PDB file of C-alpha atoms in Angstrom:
ATOM      1  CA  MET Q 210     -83.477 -28.327   7.775  1.00 44.00           C
ATOM      2  CA  ASN Q 211     -80.865 -30.701   9.223  1.00 43.00           C
ATOM      3  CA  ASP Q 212     -78.225 -28.014   8.555  1.00 47.00           C
ATOM      4  CA  HIS Q 213     -76.703 -27.046  12.045  1.00 60.00           C
ATOM      5  CA  THR Q 214     -76.195 -23.417  10.823  1.00 76.00           C
ATOM      6  CA  PHE Q 215     -79.915 -22.695  10.016  1.00 92.00           C
ATOM      7  CA  ILE Q 216     -80.806 -19.163  11.147  1.00 94.00           C
ATOM      8  CA  PRO Q 217     -84.122 -17.871  10.088  1.00 95.00           C
ATOM      9  CA  PRO Q 218     -83.891 -14.684   7.949  1.00 95.00           C
ATOM     10  CA  ARG Q 219     -85.316 -12.248  10.617  1.00 95.00           C
ATOM     11  CA  LEU Q 220     -82.908 -13.649  13.265  1.00 95.00           C
ATOM     12  CA  ALA Q 221     -80.054 -13.330  10.751  1.00 95.00           C
ATOM     13  CA  GLU Q 222     -81.053  -9.710  10.086  1.00 96.00           C
ATOM     14  CA  ILE Q 223     -81.161  -8.872  13.789  1.00 96.00           C
ATOM     15  CA  ALA Q 224     -77.855 -10.677  14.419  1.00 95.00           C
ATOM     16  CA  ALA Q 225     -76.296  -8.642  11.636  1.00 96.00           C
ATOM     17  CA  ASP Q 226     -77.637  -5.315  13.142  1.00 96.00           C
ATOM     18  CA  PHE Q 227     -76.134  -6.304  16.487  1.00 97.00           C
ATOM     19  CA  SER Q 228     -72.833  -7.458  14.917  1.00 96.00           C
ATOM     20  CA  ALA Q 229     -72.372  -4.070  13.306  1.00 97.00           C
ATOM     21  CA  ALA Q 230     -73.210  -2.143  16.463  1.00 97.00           C
ATOM     22  CA  SER Q 231     -70.852  -0.893  19.061  1.00 96.00           C
ATOM     23  CA  ARG Q 232     -70.876  -2.093  22.609  1.00 93.00           C
ATOM     24  CA  GLU Q 233     -73.063   0.715  23.809  1.00 94.00           C
ATOM     25  CA  GLU Q 234     -75.400   0.299  20.819  1.00 96.00           C
ATOM     26  CA  LYS Q 235     -75.815  -3.447  21.457  1.00 96.00           C
ATOM     27  CA  LEU Q 236     -77.150  -2.545  24.908  1.00 93.00           C
ATOM     28  CA  GLU Q 237     -79.394   0.128  23.402  1.00 95.00           C
ATOM     29  CA  LEU Q 238     -80.800  -2.267  20.844  1.00 96.00           C
ATOM     30  CA  LEU Q 239     -81.478  -4.879  23.660  1.00 95.00           C
ATOM     31  CA  LEU Q 240     -83.403  -2.140  25.490  1.00 95.00           C
ATOM     32  CA  GLU Q 241     -85.356  -1.258  22.366  1.00 97.00           C
ATOM     33  CA  PHE Q 242     -86.363  -4.838  21.781  1.00 97.00           C
ATOM     34  CA  SER Q 243     -87.338  -5.136  25.443  1.00 97.00           C
ATOM     35  CA  ASP Q 244     -90.130  -2.557  24.918  1.00 96.00           C
ATOM     36  CA  GLN Q 245     -91.346  -4.678  21.977  1.00 96.00           C
ATOM     37  CA  LEU Q 246     -92.153  -7.786  23.761  1.00 97.00           C
ATOM     38  CA  PRO Q 247     -95.927  -7.980  23.701  1.00 96.00           C
ATOM     39  CA  PRO Q 248     -98.111  -8.848  26.791  1.00 96.00           C
ATOM     40  CA  LEU Q 249     -99.361 -12.176  27.176  1.00 97.00           C
ATOM     41  CA  PRO Q 250    -102.899 -13.027  25.968  1.00 96.00           C
ATOM     42  CA  PRO Q 251    -105.334 -12.999  28.886  1.00 96.00           C
ATOM     43  CA  GLU Q 252    -105.610 -16.886  29.011  1.00 95.00           C
ATOM     44  CA  LEU Q 253    -101.868 -17.105  29.762  1.00 97.00           C
ATOM     45  CA  ARG Q 254    -101.452 -14.307  32.269  1.00 94.00           C
ATOM     46  CA  ASP Q 255    -101.397 -16.748  35.173  1.00 96.00           C
ATOM     47  CA  HIS Q 256     -98.549 -18.711  33.322  1.00 96.00           C
ATOM     48  CA  ARG Q 257    -100.820 -21.836  33.292  1.00 94.00           C
ATOM     49  CA  GLY Q 258     -99.339 -24.297  30.785  1.00 93.00           C
ATOM     50  CA  MET Q 259     -96.146 -22.178  30.320  1.00 97.00           C
ATOM     51  CA  GLU Q 260     -92.761 -23.544  30.990  1.00 96.00           C
ATOM     52  CA  GLN Q 261     -90.404 -21.564  33.355  1.00 97.00           C
ATOM     53  CA  VAL Q 262     -86.854 -21.095  32.225  1.00 97.00           C
ATOM     54  CA  HIS Q 263     -85.154 -21.986  35.445  1.00 94.00           C
ATOM     55  CA  GLU Q 264     -81.609 -21.018  34.249  1.00 93.00           C
ATOM     56  CA  CYS Q 265     -82.615 -17.323  34.001  1.00 91.00           C
ATOM     57  CA  MET Q 266     -82.110 -15.160  37.073  1.00 90.00           C
ATOM     58  CA  SER Q 267     -85.491 -13.490  36.369  1.00 93.00           C
ATOM     59  CA  PRO Q 268     -88.782 -15.338  36.037  1.00 96.00           C
ATOM     60  CA  VAL Q 269     -89.093 -16.190  32.403  1.00 97.00           C
ATOM     61  CA  PHE Q 270     -91.992 -18.158  31.006  1.00 98.00           C
ATOM     62  CA  VAL Q 271     -92.388 -19.570  27.458  1.00 98.00           C
ATOM     63  CA  ILE Q 272     -94.954 -21.462  25.508  1.00 97.00           C
ATOM     64  CA  ALA Q 273     -95.235 -22.488  21.905  1.00 97.00           C
ATOM     65  CA  GLN Q 274     -98.664 -22.788  20.247  1.00 96.00           C
ATOM     66  CA  ARG Q 275     -99.734 -23.865  16.762  1.00 94.00           C
ATOM     67  CA  ASP Q 276    -101.287 -21.563  14.313  1.00 94.00           C
ATOM     68  CA  GLY Q 277    -101.848 -23.996  11.482  1.00 93.00           C
ATOM     69  CA  GLU Q 278     -98.436 -25.429  10.435  1.00 93.00           C
ATOM     70  CA  ARG Q 279     -96.661 -22.558  12.194  1.00 96.00           C
ATOM     71  CA  ILE Q 280     -95.566 -21.715  15.740  1.00 97.00           C
ATOM     72  CA  VAL Q 281     -96.592 -18.768  17.661  1.00 97.00           C
ATOM     73  CA  TYR Q 282     -94.480 -18.191  20.711  1.00 98.00           C
ATOM     74  CA  HIS Q 283     -95.646 -16.351  23.874  1.00 98.00           C
ATOM     75  CA  ILE Q 284     -92.872 -15.227  26.339  1.00 98.00           C
ATOM     76  CA  ASP Q 285     -93.285 -13.380  29.553  1.00 98.00           C
ATOM     77  CA  VAL Q 286     -90.361 -11.580  31.187  1.00 97.00           C
ATOM     78  CA  PRO Q 287     -90.772  -8.757  33.812  1.00 96.00           C
ATOM     79  CA  PRO Q 288     -89.874  -5.279  32.765  1.00 95.00           C
ATOM     80  CA  GLU Q 289     -87.268  -5.131  35.573  1.00 95.00           C
ATOM     81  CA  ALA Q 290     -85.137  -7.645  33.534  1.00 94.00           C
ATOM     82  CA  PRO Q 291     -84.607  -5.678  30.297  1.00 94.00           C
ATOM     83  CA  THR Q 292     -81.630  -7.746  28.993  1.00 92.00           C
ATOM     84  CA  ILE Q 293     -83.372 -11.144  28.974  1.00 94.00           C
ATOM     85  CA  ARG Q 294     -86.651  -9.388  27.995  1.00 97.00           C
ATOM     86  CA  GLY Q 295     -85.012  -7.823  25.026  1.00 96.00           C
ATOM     87  CA  PHE Q 296     -83.463 -11.142  23.981  1.00 96.00           C
ATOM     88  CA  ALA Q 297     -86.889 -12.836  24.417  1.00 97.00           C
ATOM     89  CA  ALA Q 298     -88.364 -10.205  22.109  1.00 98.00           C
ATOM     90  CA  ILE Q 299     -85.582 -11.004  19.550  1.00 97.00           C
ATOM     91  CA  LEU Q 300     -86.334 -14.720  19.735  1.00 97.00           C
ATOM     92  CA  ARG Q 301     -89.982 -14.252  19.478  1.00 97.00           C
ATOM     93  CA  GLU Q 302     -89.677 -12.019  16.567  1.00 96.00           C
ATOM     94  CA  GLY Q 303     -87.228 -14.211  14.758  1.00 96.00           C
ATOM     95  CA  MET Q 304     -88.852 -17.571  15.479  1.00 97.00           C
ATOM     96  CA  ASN Q 305     -92.575 -16.846  15.322  1.00 97.00           C
ATOM     97  CA  GLY Q 306     -94.056 -18.340  12.128  1.00 97.00           C
ATOM     98  CA  LEU Q 307     -91.513 -21.086  11.684  1.00 97.00           C
ATOM     99  CA  THR Q 308     -92.653 -24.625  11.495  1.00 96.00           C
ATOM    100  CA  PRO Q 309     -91.776 -26.875  14.437  1.00 95.00           C
ATOM    101  CA  ALA Q 310     -89.055 -28.650  12.380  1.00 94.00           C
ATOM    102  CA  GLN Q 311     -87.575 -25.242  11.408  1.00 96.00           C
ATOM    103  CA  ALA Q 312     -87.596 -24.102  14.983  1.00 96.00           C
ATOM    104  CA  LEU Q 313     -85.733 -27.288  16.028  1.00 95.00           C
ATOM    105  CA  ALA Q 314     -83.112 -26.545  13.384  1.00 95.00           C
ATOM    106  CA  VAL Q 315     -82.370 -23.092  14.594  1.00 95.00           C
ATOM    107  CA  SER Q 316     -78.641 -22.801  15.384  1.00 93.00           C
ATOM    108  CA  SER Q 317     -77.458 -20.902  18.438  1.00 91.00           C
ATOM    109  CA  ASP Q 318     -74.652 -19.554  16.376  1.00 90.00           C
ATOM    110  CA  PHE Q 319     -76.561 -16.226  15.871  1.00 91.00           C
ATOM    111  CA  ILE Q 320     -76.030 -15.440  19.605  1.00 91.00           C
ATOM    112  CA  GLN Q 321     -72.222 -15.400  19.040  1.00 90.00           C
ATOM    113  CA  GLN Q 322     -72.667 -13.502  15.873  1.00 92.00           C
ATOM    114  CA  MET Q 323     -74.649 -10.851  17.740  1.00 95.00           C
ATOM    115  CA  GLY Q 324     -71.500 -10.127  19.819  1.00 94.00           C
ATOM    116  CA  LEU Q 325     -73.484 -10.229  23.086  1.00 91.00           C
ATOM    117  CA  HIS Q 326     -70.515 -11.803  24.822  1.00 89.00           C
ATOM    118  CA  GLN Q 327     -68.991  -8.374  24.694  1.00 90.00           C
ATOM    119  CA  VAL Q 328     -71.688  -6.818  26.830  1.00 90.00           C
ATOM    120  CA  LEU Q 329     -73.273  -9.599  28.866  1.00 91.00           C
ATOM    121  CA  SER Q 330     -72.031 -11.663  31.749  1.00 90.00           C
ATOM    122  CA  PRO Q 331     -71.535 -15.390  31.282  1.00 91.00           C
ATOM    123  CA  GLN Q 332     -74.590 -16.110  33.591  1.00 90.00           C
ATOM    124  CA  ARG Q 333     -76.802 -13.911  31.379  1.00 90.00           C
ATOM    125  CA  LEU Q 334     -75.435 -15.565  28.233  1.00 91.00           C
ATOM    126  CA  ASN Q 335     -76.330 -18.939  29.833  1.00 92.00           C
ATOM    127  CA  GLY Q 336     -79.833 -17.616  30.473  1.00 91.00           C
ATOM    128  CA  ILE Q 337     -80.418 -16.472  26.908  1.00 91.00           C
ATOM    129  CA  GLY Q 338     -79.031 -19.768  25.494  1.00 93.00           C
ATOM    130  CA  ALA Q 339     -81.407 -21.603  27.850  1.00 96.00           C
ATOM    131  CA  LEU Q 340     -84.416 -19.721  26.520  1.00 96.00           C
ATOM    132  CA  LEU Q 341     -83.546 -20.846  22.943  1.00 96.00           C
ATOM    133  CA  VAL Q 342     -83.246 -24.468  24.189  1.00 96.00           C
ATOM    134  CA  TYR Q 343     -86.673 -24.227  25.915  1.00 97.00           C
ATOM    135  CA  MET Q 344     -88.230 -22.803  22.791  1.00 97.00           C
ATOM    136  CA  LYS Q 345     -86.777 -25.662  20.714  1.00 96.00           C
ATOM    137  CA  ARG Q 346     -88.068 -28.234  23.233  1.00 96.00           C
ATOM    138  CA  GLN Q 347     -91.532 -26.683  22.990  1.00 96.00           C
ATOM    139  CA  ALA Q 348     -91.165 -27.048  19.243  1.00 96.00           C
ATOM    140  CA  LEU Q 349     -90.207 -30.633  19.568  1.00 96.00           C
ATOM    141  CA  ARG Q 350     -93.440 -31.236  21.742  1.00 95.00           C
ATOM    142  CA  LEU Q 351     -95.545 -29.817  18.969  1.00 94.00           C
ATOM    143  CA  LEU Q 352     -93.770 -31.956  16.423  1.00 92.00           C
ATOM    144  CA  GLU Q 353     -94.293 -35.098  18.630  1.00 92.00           C
ATOM    145  CA  GLN Q 354     -98.053 -34.190  19.009  1.00 88.00           C
ATOM    146  CA  GLU Q 355     -98.270 -33.839  15.234  1.00 82.00           C
ATOM    147  CA  SER Q 356     -96.688 -37.162  14.488  1.00 82.00           C
ATOM    148  CA  ALA Q 357     -98.863 -38.837  17.309  1.00 83.00           C
ATOM    149  CA  GLY Q 358    -101.850 -37.321  15.541  1.00 76.00           C
ATOM    150  CA  THR Q 359    -102.926 -35.328  18.564  1.00 60.00           C
ATOM    151  CA  ALA Q 360    -102.129 -31.816  17.254  1.00 52.00           C
TER     152      ALA Q 360
END
């Protein structure tokens, strides 16, 4: 997992779909994914314990929780921000079920492979890159808790 080009299979599949899409189709795909982001479970609706991604222009909250050896991510993005909401749904779909070590190894290369730089502003690209960083930081916390025996 120390390979800096690790892209989970589902993320690689999504990146390939985006890579093959035209400019207009990329935006349509993001909007489709935006509709697929599930609502938060009731205990997280007030964002308690969630981390806010301050680099995003919209309020974005994320938390990683354990499900056995695997991670389940919960992400909240308002519907009024369909671009980052779509990307959040992509990351959630592509990274849910990974172990913390696998999540830490995920390369951001897939973002470039998707060709989102063709349709998103640099500020939005920074926001989506930051979301991945926050998700990895959450995975690191889970890994540290595990090694400290507090998981």
